[in-house]
Amino acid sequence: TLWLAVARPVLLEVPRGQERLCVVPQGSDQAEWVTTDHLGDHVSSAGQVFVRGLGRASLAYGPGSSAEYLNNGAPVDLSRLQWKRPRLRRLVLTDEEVVALRQFLP
């Protein structure tokens, strides 16, 4: 509960191409990094994606852990995020929404 009082969630808009995901192309055993501007618009809940130039692929470490920098639950040093048009917004949550977030805490 202290976490919810000190570190409120932040919504971060990451421009396409500014993050990479580790994927395993279909029919291959080798994982490779691809930038997000090469991904299709949909990632399935099972971690299946379409990668331009590779075809179908699976996220190597699942939907929440395959990014190079921005993974679910991982801390992010916002001072190190640099791109031409940063978009950073603080989410304004109701008390009920803050309480609902507790189910995601370790």
Coordinates of C-alpha atoms in Angstrom, one line a residue:
T1 CA 0.0 0.0 0.0
L2 CA 2.9 2.4 0.5
W3 CA 3.9 1.9 -3.1
L4 CA 0.5 3.2 -4.2
A5 CA 0.9 6.3 -2.1
V6 CA 4.5 7.1 -3.2
A7 CA 4.7 5.9 -6.9
R8 CA 1.6 6.7 -8.8
P9 CA 1.3 5.1 -12.3
V10 CA 2.5 7.1 -15.2
L11 CA 1.2 6.7 -18.8
L12 CA 4.0 6.8 -21.3
E13 CA 3.5 7.2 -25.0
V14 CA 6.5 5.6 -26.7
P15 CA 6.7 6.5 -30.4
R16 CA 6.9 3.5 -32.8
G17 CA 10.5 2.5 -33.4
Q18 CA 11.8 3.8 -30.0
E19 CA 11.6 0.4 -28.2
R20 CA 12.6 -3.1 -29.3
L21 CA 11.0 -6.4 -28.6
C22 CA 12.7 -9.8 -28.5
V23 CA 10.9 -12.1 -30.9
V24 CA 11.3 -15.7 -32.1
P25 CA 10.2 -16.0 -35.8
Q26 CA 7.9 -18.9 -36.6
G27 CA 10.0 -22.0 -37.6
S28 CA 13.2 -20.6 -35.9
D29 CA 14.9 -21.3 -32.6
Q30 CA 16.8 -18.0 -32.7
A31 CA 15.5 -14.9 -30.9
E32 CA 16.1 -11.5 -32.4
W33 CA 15.4 -7.9 -31.5
V34 CA 13.0 -5.9 -33.7
T35 CA 12.0 -2.3 -33.4
T36 CA 8.3 -1.6 -32.7
D37 CA 7.8 0.1 -36.0
H38 CA 8.3 -3.3 -37.7
L39 CA 5.4 -4.9 -35.7
G40 CA 1.8 -5.3 -36.9
D41 CA -0.9 -3.4 -35.0
H42 CA -2.0 -6.4 -33.0
V43 CA -0.3 -8.5 -30.3
S44 CA -2.3 -11.5 -29.2
S45 CA -2.7 -12.3 -25.5
A46 CA -0.6 -15.4 -26.2
G47 CA 2.3 -13.1 -27.4
Q48 CA 1.9 -13.8 -31.2
V49 CA 2.9 -10.8 -33.4
F50 CA 3.4 -10.1 -37.1
V51 CA 6.8 -8.7 -37.9
R52 CA 7.4 -6.9 -41.2
G53 CA 10.1 -8.8 -43.1
L54 CA 9.9 -11.9 -40.8
G55 CA 6.2 -12.9 -40.8
R56 CA 4.6 -14.5 -37.7
A57 CA 6.7 -14.5 -34.5
S58 CA 6.3 -15.1 -30.8
L59 CA 7.4 -12.7 -28.1
A60 CA 10.4 -14.5 -26.7
Y61 CA 9.6 -13.8 -23.0
G62 CA 5.8 -13.3 -23.2
P63 CA 3.7 -10.2 -23.6
G64 CA 4.9 -8.5 -20.4
S65 CA 8.6 -9.2 -20.4
S66 CA 10.0 -9.1 -24.0
A67 CA 10.7 -5.4 -24.3
E68 CA 14.3 -4.1 -24.2
Y69 CA 13.5 -1.3 -21.7
L70 CA 9.8 -1.0 -20.8
N71 CA 8.6 -4.2 -19.2
N72 CA 5.6 -4.6 -17.0
G73 CA 6.5 -3.9 -13.4
A74 CA 10.1 -2.9 -14.1
P75 CA 11.3 0.5 -12.8
V76 CA 11.9 3.2 -15.4
D77 CA 14.2 6.1 -15.0
L78 CA 12.1 8.8 -16.7
S79 CA 15.1 11.2 -16.8
R80 CA 16.8 8.8 -19.3
L81 CA 13.9 8.6 -21.7
Q82 CA 14.8 10.8 -24.7
W83 CA 13.1 11.2 -28.0
K84 CA 12.0 14.2 -30.1
R85 CA 8.4 14.4 -28.8
P86 CA 8.1 13.0 -25.3
R87 CA 4.6 12.5 -24.0
L88 CA 4.3 12.0 -20.3
R89 CA 1.0 12.1 -18.5
R90 CA 0.2 11.4 -14.9
L91 CA -2.9 9.2 -14.6
V92 CA -5.5 10.6 -12.2
L93 CA -7.1 7.6 -10.5
T94 CA -10.1 7.5 -8.3
D95 CA -9.6 5.9 -4.8
E96 CA -11.4 2.8 -6.1
E97 CA -9.0 2.5 -9.0
V98 CA -6.0 2.8 -6.7
V99 CA -7.4 0.0 -4.5
A100 CA -7.9 -2.1 -7.6
L101 CA -4.2 -1.8 -8.5
R102 CA -3.3 -3.6 -5.3
Q103 CA -4.0 -6.9 -7.0
F104 CA -1.1 -6.4 -9.3
L105 CA 1.5 -5.7 -6.6
P106 CA 3.9 -8.5 -5.5

